[in-house]
């Protein structure tokens, strides 16, 4: 009989706490498996609403081979208007499917999983792409994703001795700055946008729908910009950069900054390669340029992290079993 379980957000939080390095390794392995072709990662599907142009719900189906050998889908909403009433912007669930039968076997609360895999991707990129440890880190955006990235940078020993926080909402910037001091022992302060962008390592974690960092902005050789929110940078800024993506075809769509750069240039020659190619030594970045890492966000990462947490939850007895979830368990 097929088995079905659920895993709550409270348990997801407990399973993630203190295991940041394990999550980074899950993400690293998933990137390498995807680069090797041991995955299926179709286009994400965006459900948009005419009367809520800033809101969307996204379906990310995927299959991850190797040891996991599972399929699944993340269904994640982004409603920025929630912030005004004190609710988190994003909410999500992750369904895991058995690859032998196709049956779903688990439903996981996935806002925490999504934030963790995003932050792990950022921390991994910082470790792989930064030529030297950054003397300063700047955050544009002071929400859950920025906070989670800060946690993962701290866990992977990225120095947080000079952290500059900027958000168009002063309360968010202050909250991030305070959290960094209390939880990471960071020397953090609220700054203007220009000072944050002057940092050695820049984290873009906003809800911007279109570029607001102008083409006249300059970045230094060796600066690393983690383009997590994907739409902050004017496309001209990418044409003079090392551009490292998680997946080229996925990232060059949906009006991301790399997609706009492709439209502006009329080609993809500005793309340096993928993070997995850099990890394998197949492509090199030019030290005379700044580097932009643009991760579109792959469903295989959610599967990798979600399945890792599912197995730990099974071992620790955290799963809630629903033995009668499936109505018919025999064909005849």
CSV table of C-alpha atoms in Angstrom, one decimal:
chain,number,residue,atom,x,y,z
A,1,UNK,CA,0.0,0.0,0.0
A,2,UNK,CA,1.4,3.4,-0.9
A,3,UNK,CA,2.4,5.5,2.2
A,4,UNK,CA,1.8,9.2,2.5
A,5,UNK,CA,3.2,11.6,5.1
A,6,UNK,CA,3.3,15.3,5.9
A,7,UNK,CA,6.0,17.4,7.4
A,8,UNK,CA,5.2,20.7,9.1
A,9,UNK,CA,7.0,24.0,8.8
A,10,UNK,CA,7.8,23.8,12.5
A,11,UNK,CA,9.7,20.5,11.9
A,12,UNK,CA,11.3,21.8,8.7
A,13,UNK,CA,12.7,24.7,10.8
A,14,UNK,CA,14.0,22.4,13.4
A,15,UNK,CA,15.6,20.1,10.8
A,16,UNK,CA,17.3,23.0,9.1
A,17,UNK,CA,18.7,24.7,12.2
A,18,UNK,CA,22.4,24.2,12.5
A,19,UNK,CA,22.7,22.1,9.4
A,20,UNK,CA,23.5,24.8,6.9
A,21,UNK,CA,26.6,23.1,5.6
A,22,UNK,CA,24.7,19.9,4.9
A,23,UNK,CA,22.2,21.9,2.9
A,24,UNK,CA,25.0,23.6,0.9
A,25,UNK,CA,26.4,20.2,0.1
A,26,UNK,CA,22.9,19.0,-1.1
A,27,UNK,CA,22.7,22.0,-3.4
A,28,UNK,CA,26.3,21.5,-4.6
A,29,UNK,CA,25.5,17.8,-5.5
A,30,UNK,CA,22.2,18.8,-7.2
A,31,UNK,CA,24.0,21.4,-9.4
A,32,UNK,CA,26.6,18.8,-10.4
A,33,UNK,CA,23.9,16.2,-11.1
A,34,UNK,CA,22.0,18.7,-13.2
A,35,UNK,CA,25.1,19.6,-15.2
A,36,UNK,CA,25.7,15.9,-15.8
A,37,UNK,CA,22.2,15.5,-17.2
A,38,UNK,CA,21.0,13.3,-14.3
A,39,UNK,CA,17.9,15.4,-13.9
A,40,UNK,CA,14.8,16.7,-15.6
A,41,UNK,CA,14.0,20.3,-14.9
A,42,UNK,CA,11.2,21.7,-17.1
A,43,UNK,CA,10.3,25.4,-17.3
A,44,UNK,CA,8.7,26.9,-14.3
A,45,UNK,CA,5.1,27.8,-14.8
A,46,UNK,CA,3.9,31.2,-13.6
A,47,UNK,CA,0.3,31.8,-12.6
A,48,UNK,CA,-0.2,35.6,-12.7
A,49,UNK,CA,-3.2,37.7,-11.9
A,50,UNK,CA,-4.4,40.8,-14.0
A,51,UNK,CA,-5.4,42.7,-10.9
A,52,UNK,CA,-2.3,41.8,-8.9
A,53,UNK,CA,0.7,42.3,-11.3
A,54,UNK,CA,3.2,42.0,-8.5
A,55,UNK,CA,1.9,38.7,-7.3
A,56,UNK,CA,2.4,35.2,-8.7
A,57,UNK,CA,2.2,31.5,-7.9
A,58,UNK,CA,4.9,29.3,-9.5
A,59,UNK,CA,5.0,25.6,-10.2
A,60,UNK,CA,8.5,24.0,-10.3
A,61,UNK,CA,8.3,20.4,-11.4
A,62,UNK,CA,11.5,18.3,-11.5
A,63,UNK,CA,13.2,14.9,-11.4
A,64,UNK,CA,16.5,14.3,-9.6
A,65,UNK,CA,18.4,11.1,-10.3
A,66,UNK,CA,21.3,9.5,-8.5
A,67,UNK,CA,20.8,8.5,-4.9
A,68,UNK,CA,17.6,10.5,-4.6
A,69,UNK,CA,15.8,9.2,-7.7
A,70,UNK,CA,12.7,11.1,-7.0
A,71,UNK,CA,10.3,13.5,-8.8
A,72,UNK,CA,8.2,16.2,-7.4
A,73,UNK,CA,6.9,19.7,-7.6
A,74,UNK,CA,7.1,22.9,-5.6
A,75,UNK,CA,4.1,25.2,-5.6
A,76,UNK,CA,5.3,28.6,-4.3
A,77,UNK,CA,3.4,31.9,-4.1
A,78,UNK,CA,4.9,35.4,-3.9
A,79,UNK,CA,2.5,38.0,-2.7
A,80,UNK,CA,4.5,41.1,-1.8
A,81,UNK,CA,1.4,42.8,-0.4
A,82,UNK,CA,1.5,40.4,2.5
A,83,UNK,CA,4.4,42.3,4.0
A,84,UNK,CA,2.2,45.3,4.8
A,85,UNK,CA,0.0,43.1,7.1
A,86,UNK,CA,3.0,41.4,8.7
A,87,UNK,CA,2.8,38.1,6.8
A,88,UNK,CA,5.8,36.7,5.0
A,89,UNK,CA,5.8,37.4,1.2
A,90,UNK,CA,6.2,33.7,0.2
A,91,UNK,CA,4.4,30.5,1.1
A,92,UNK,CA,5.0,27.1,-0.4
A,93,UNK,CA,4.5,23.3,-0.4
A,94,UNK,CA,6.6,20.6,-1.9
A,95,UNK,CA,5.3,17.3,-3.1
A,96,UNK,CA,7.7,14.3,-3.4
A,97,UNK,CA,6.8,11.5,-5.8
A,98,UNK,CA,8.2,7.9,-5.8
A,99,UNK,CA,9.9,7.4,-9.2
A,100,UNK,CA,9.0,3.7,-9.4
A,101,UNK,CA,5.2,4.1,-9.0
A,102,UNK,CA,4.7,7.8,-9.5
A,103,UNK,CA,2.8,8.0,-6.3
A,104,UNK,CA,3.3,11.1,-4.1
A,105,UNK,CA,4.6,10.0,-0.8
A,106,UNK,CA,5.1,13.2,1.1
A,107,UNK,CA,3.8,16.8,1.4
A,108,UNK,CA,6.3,19.2,3.0
A,109,UNK,CA,5.8,22.8,4.1
A,110,UNK,CA,8.3,24.4,1.8
A,111,UNK,CA,8.7,28.2,2.4
A,112,UNK,CA,11.7,27.3,4.6
A,113,UNK,CA,13.0,24.8,2.2
A,114,UNK,CA,12.8,27.3,-0.7
A,115,UNK,CA,14.6,30.0,1.4
A,116,UNK,CA,17.3,27.5,2.5
A,117,UNK,CA,18.1,26.2,-1.0
A,118,UNK,CA,18.2,29.8,-2.3
A,119,UNK,CA,20.5,30.8,0.6
A,120,UNK,CA,22.7,27.7,0.1
A,121,UNK,CA,23.0,28.5,-3.6
A,122,UNK,CA,24.1,32.0,-2.7
A,123,UNK,CA,26.6,30.8,-0.1
A,124,UNK,CA,28.0,28.2,-2.4
A,125,UNK,CA,28.5,30.8,-5.2
A,126,UNK,CA,30.2,33.2,-2.8
A,127,UNK,CA,32.7,30.4,-1.9
A,128,UNK,CA,33.3,29.4,-5.5
A,129,UNK,CA,33.3,32.8,-7.2
A,130,UNK,CA,35.0,35.2,-4.7
A,131,UNK,CA,38.7,35.5,-5.4
A,132,UNK,CA,39.3,36.5,-1.8
A,133,UNK,CA,37.2,36.7,1.3
A,134,UNK,CA,35.1,39.9,1.1
A,135,UNK,CA,36.0,42.7,3.4
A,136,UNK,CA,32.5,44.1,3.1
A,137,UNK,CA,29.0,42.7,2.4
A,138,UNK,CA,26.1,44.7,1.1
A,139,UNK,CA,22.4,43.7,1.2
A,140,UNK,CA,19.7,45.3,-1.0
A,141,UNK,CA,16.5,44.0,0.5
A,142,UNK,CA,15.9,43.2,4.1
A,143,UNK,CA,13.4,40.3,4.1
A,144,UNK,CA,13.4,36.6,4.8
A,145,UNK,CA,15.6,35.7,1.9
A,146,UNK,CA,18.3,38.3,2.9
A,147,UNK,CA,18.2,37.0,6.5
A,148,UNK,CA,18.5,33.4,5.4
A,149,UNK,CA,21.4,34.2,3.0
A,150,UNK,CA,23.1,36.0,5.9
A,151,UNK,CA,22.7,32.9,8.0
A,152,UNK,CA,24.2,30.7,5.4
A,153,UNK,CA,27.1,33.1,4.7
A,154,UNK,CA,27.9,33.1,8.4
A,155,UNK,CA,27.7,29.3,8.6
A,156,UNK,CA,30.1,28.9,5.7
A,157,UNK,CA,32.6,31.4,7.2
A,158,UNK,CA,32.1,34.3,4.9
A,159,UNK,CA,33.4,37.3,7.0
A,160,UNK,CA,30.6,39.6,8.2
A,161,UNK,CA,32.8,42.3,9.7
A,162,UNK,CA,31.4,45.2,7.6
A,163,UNK,CA,27.8,44.6,6.6
A,164,UNK,CA,25.8,47.3,4.9
A,165,UNK,CA,22.0,46.9,4.9
A,166,UNK,CA,19.6,48.8,2.6
A,167,UNK,CA,15.9,48.5,2.0
A,168,UNK,CA,13.3,51.0,0.8
A,169,UNK,CA,11.5,50.1,4.0
A,170,UNK,CA,13.6,51.4,6.8
A,171,UNK,CA,12.1,49.0,9.3
A,172,UNK,CA,13.2,46.0,7.3
A,173,UNK,CA,16.7,47.4,7.0
A,174,UNK,CA,16.8,47.9,10.8
A,175,UNK,CA,15.5,44.5,11.5
A,176,UNK,CA,18.1,42.8,9.3
A,177,UNK,CA,20.9,44.9,10.8
A,178,UNK,CA,19.7,44.0,14.3
A,179,UNK,CA,19.4,40.3,13.5
A,180,UNK,CA,22.9,40.2,12.0
A,181,UNK,CA,24.4,41.7,15.2
A,182,UNK,CA,22.5,39.4,17.5
A,183,UNK,CA,22.6,36.1,15.6
A,184,UNK,CA,25.9,36.4,13.6
A,185,UNK,CA,27.9,38.8,15.7
A,186,UNK,CA,28.2,41.0,12.6
A,187,UNK,CA,29.1,44.6,12.5
A,188,UNK,CA,26.1,45.8,10.5
A,189,UNK,CA,24.7,49.2,9.8
A,190,UNK,CA,21.9,50.7,7.6
A,191,UNK,CA,23.2,52.6,4.6
A,192,UNK,CA,22.1,54.1,1.4
A,193,UNK,CA,21.9,52.1,-1.8
A,194,UNK,CA,25.2,53.3,-3.2
A,195,UNK,CA,27.2,52.4,-0.2
A,196,UNK,CA,25.7,48.9,-0.1
A,197,UNK,CA,26.5,48.5,-3.8
A,198,UNK,CA,30.1,49.5,-3.2
A,199,UNK,CA,30.6,46.3,-1.1
A,200,UNK,CA,33.0,43.6,-2.1
A,201,UNK,CA,30.1,41.1,-2.0
A,202,UNK,CA,26.7,42.4,-2.9
A,203,UNK,CA,23.5,40.5,-2.2
A,204,UNK,CA,20.4,41.5,-4.3
A,205,UNK,CA,17.3,40.2,-2.5
A,206,UNK,CA,14.5,42.5,-3.4
A,207,UNK,CA,11.1,42.1,-4.9
A,208,UNK,CA,11.9,44.4,-7.9
A,209,UNK,CA,9.9,43.7,-11.1
A,210,UNK,CA,12.3,45.6,-13.3
A,211,UNK,CA,15.8,47.0,-13.2
A,212,UNK,CA,16.4,50.0,-10.9
A,213,UNK,CA,20.2,49.9,-10.7
A,214,UNK,CA,21.1,52.1,-13.7
A,215,UNK,CA,23.5,51.3,-16.5
A,216,UNK,CA,25.7,54.2,-15.3
A,217,UNK,CA,26.5,52.3,-12.1
A,218,UNK,CA,30.1,51.0,-12.1
A,219,UNK,CA,31.4,47.9,-10.3
A,220,UNK,CA,35.0,47.2,-9.5
A,221,UNK,CA,37.0,44.3,-10.9
A,222,UNK,CA,36.7,41.4,-8.5
A,223,UNK,CA,33.3,42.5,-7.0
A,224,UNK,CA,30.8,39.7,-6.7
A,225,UNK,CA,27.1,40.4,-7.1
A,226,UNK,CA,24.7,37.7,-6.1
A,227,UNK,CA,21.8,38.5,-8.3
A,228,UNK,CA,19.2,36.5,-6.3
A,229,UNK,CA,16.2,38.6,-7.1
A,230,UNK,CA,17.2,38.6,-10.8
A,231,UNK,CA,15.6,41.9,-11.9
A,232,UNK,CA,17.5,44.7,-10.1
A,233,UNK,CA,20.4,45.2,-12.6
A,234,UNK,CA,20.2,47.2,-15.8
A,235,UNK,CA,21.2,44.7,-18.6
A,236,UNK,CA,24.1,46.9,-19.7
A,237,UNK,CA,25.8,46.0,-16.4
A,238,UNK,CA,25.8,42.4,-17.3
A,239,UNK,CA,27.4,42.9,-20.7
A,240,UNK,CA,30.7,44.0,-19.0
A,241,UNK,CA,30.7,41.3,-16.3
A,242,UNK,CA,31.5,37.6,-15.8
A,243,UNK,CA,28.0,36.1,-15.9
A,244,UNK,CA,27.6,32.8,-14.0
A,245,UNK,CA,24.1,31.2,-14.1
A,246,UNK,CA,22.6,28.1,-12.5
A,247,UNK,CA,21.1,27.1,-15.9
A,248,UNK,CA,21.4,29.2,-19.0
A,249,UNK,CA,18.1,28.4,-20.7
A,250,UNK,CA,16.1,28.8,-17.5
A,251,UNK,CA,17.7,32.1,-16.6
A,252,UNK,CA,17.4,33.8,-20.0
A,253,UNK,CA,13.6,34.2,-19.9
A,254,UNK,CA,10.9,36.0,-17.9
A,255,UNK,CA,12.5,39.4,-18.2
A,256,UNK,CA,15.3,38.7,-15.8
A,257,UNK,CA,18.3,41.0,-16.1
A,258,UNK,CA,20.2,38.3,-18.1
A,259,UNK,CA,17.2,37.9,-20.4
A,260,UNK,CA,17.1,41.6,-21.0
A,261,UNK,CA,20.9,41.5,-21.7
A,262,UNK,CA,20.3,38.8,-24.3
A,263,UNK,CA,17.7,40.9,-26.0
A,264,UNK,CA,19.9,44.0,-25.9
A,265,UNK,CA,23.0,42.2,-27.2
A,266,UNK,CA,21.2,39.9,-29.7
A,267,UNK,CA,23.2,36.9,-28.5
A,268,UNK,CA,24.3,34.9,-25.4
A,269,UNK,CA,28.1,35.5,-25.8
A,270,UNK,CA,28.1,37.5,-22.5
A,271,UNK,CA,27.3,34.3,-20.5
A,272,UNK,CA,30.5,32.9,-19.0
A,273,UNK,CA,28.9,29.6,-17.9
A,274,UNK,CA,27.1,27.8,-15.1
A,275,UNK,CA,28.2,27.5,-11.5
A,276,UNK,CA,28.7,23.8,-11.9
A,277,UNK,CA,31.0,24.4,-14.9
A,278,UNK,CA,33.1,26.8,-12.7
A,279,UNK,CA,33.2,24.2,-9.9
A,280,UNK,CA,34.4,21.6,-12.4
A,281,UNK,CA,37.1,24.0,-13.8
A,282,UNK,CA,35.5,23.9,-17.2
A,283,UNK,CA,35.1,27.7,-17.4
A,284,UNK,CA,37.1,30.5,-15.8
A,285,UNK,CA,36.1,34.0,-14.8
A,286,UNK,CA,38.1,37.1,-15.8
A,287,UNK,CA,39.6,38.8,-12.8
A,288,UNK,CA,39.6,42.1,-14.6
A,289,UNK,CA,35.7,42.1,-14.5
A,290,UNK,CA,33.1,42.1,-11.8
A,291,UNK,CA,31.1,38.8,-11.5
A,292,UNK,CA,27.3,38.4,-11.4
A,293,UNK,CA,25.8,35.2,-10.3
A,294,UNK,CA,22.2,34.9,-11.4
A,295,UNK,CA,20.3,31.8,-10.2
A,296,UNK,CA,16.9,31.4,-11.7
A,297,UNK,CA,16.1,28.7,-9.0
A,298,UNK,CA,15.9,25.1,-10.1
A,299,UNK,CA,13.3,22.6,-8.9
A,300,UNK,CA,16.0,20.0,-8.5
A,301,UNK,CA,17.4,22.0,-5.6
A,302,UNK,CA,14.1,21.9,-3.8
A,303,UNK,CA,13.9,18.1,-4.4
A,304,UNK,CA,17.4,17.6,-3.1
A,305,UNK,CA,16.9,19.6,0.1
A,306,UNK,CA,13.4,18.4,0.6
A,307,UNK,CA,14.3,14.7,0.3
A,308,UNK,CA,17.3,15.2,2.5
A,309,UNK,CA,15.0,16.6,5.2
A,310,UNK,CA,12.4,13.9,4.6
A,311,UNK,CA,14.9,11.1,5.3
A,312,UNK,CA,16.1,12.8,8.5
A,313,UNK,CA,12.5,13.4,9.6
A,314,UNK,CA,11.8,9.7,9.0
A,315,UNK,CA,14.8,8.7,11.1
A,316,UNK,CA,13.8,11.2,13.9
A,317,UNK,CA,10.2,10.2,13.9
A,318,UNK,CA,8.9,13.6,12.9
A,319,UNK,CA,6.7,12.5,10.0
A,320,UNK,CA,2.9,12.6,10.3
A,321,UNK,CA,1.6,9.5,8.6
A,322,UNK,CA,-1.7,9.5,6.8
A,323,UNK,CA,-2.4,5.8,6.2
A,324,UNK,CA,-5.8,6.3,4.6
A,325,UNK,CA,-4.8,9.2,2.3
A,326,UNK,CA,-5.2,7.2,-0.9
A,327,UNK,CA,-8.8,6.1,-1.7
A,328,UNK,CA,-8.1,3.0,-3.8
A,329,UNK,CA,-5.1,1.0,-3.1
A,330,UNK,CA,-5.8,-1.9,-5.4
A,331,UNK,CA,-6.7,-1.8,-9.1
A,332,UNK,CA,-9.3,-4.6,-8.7
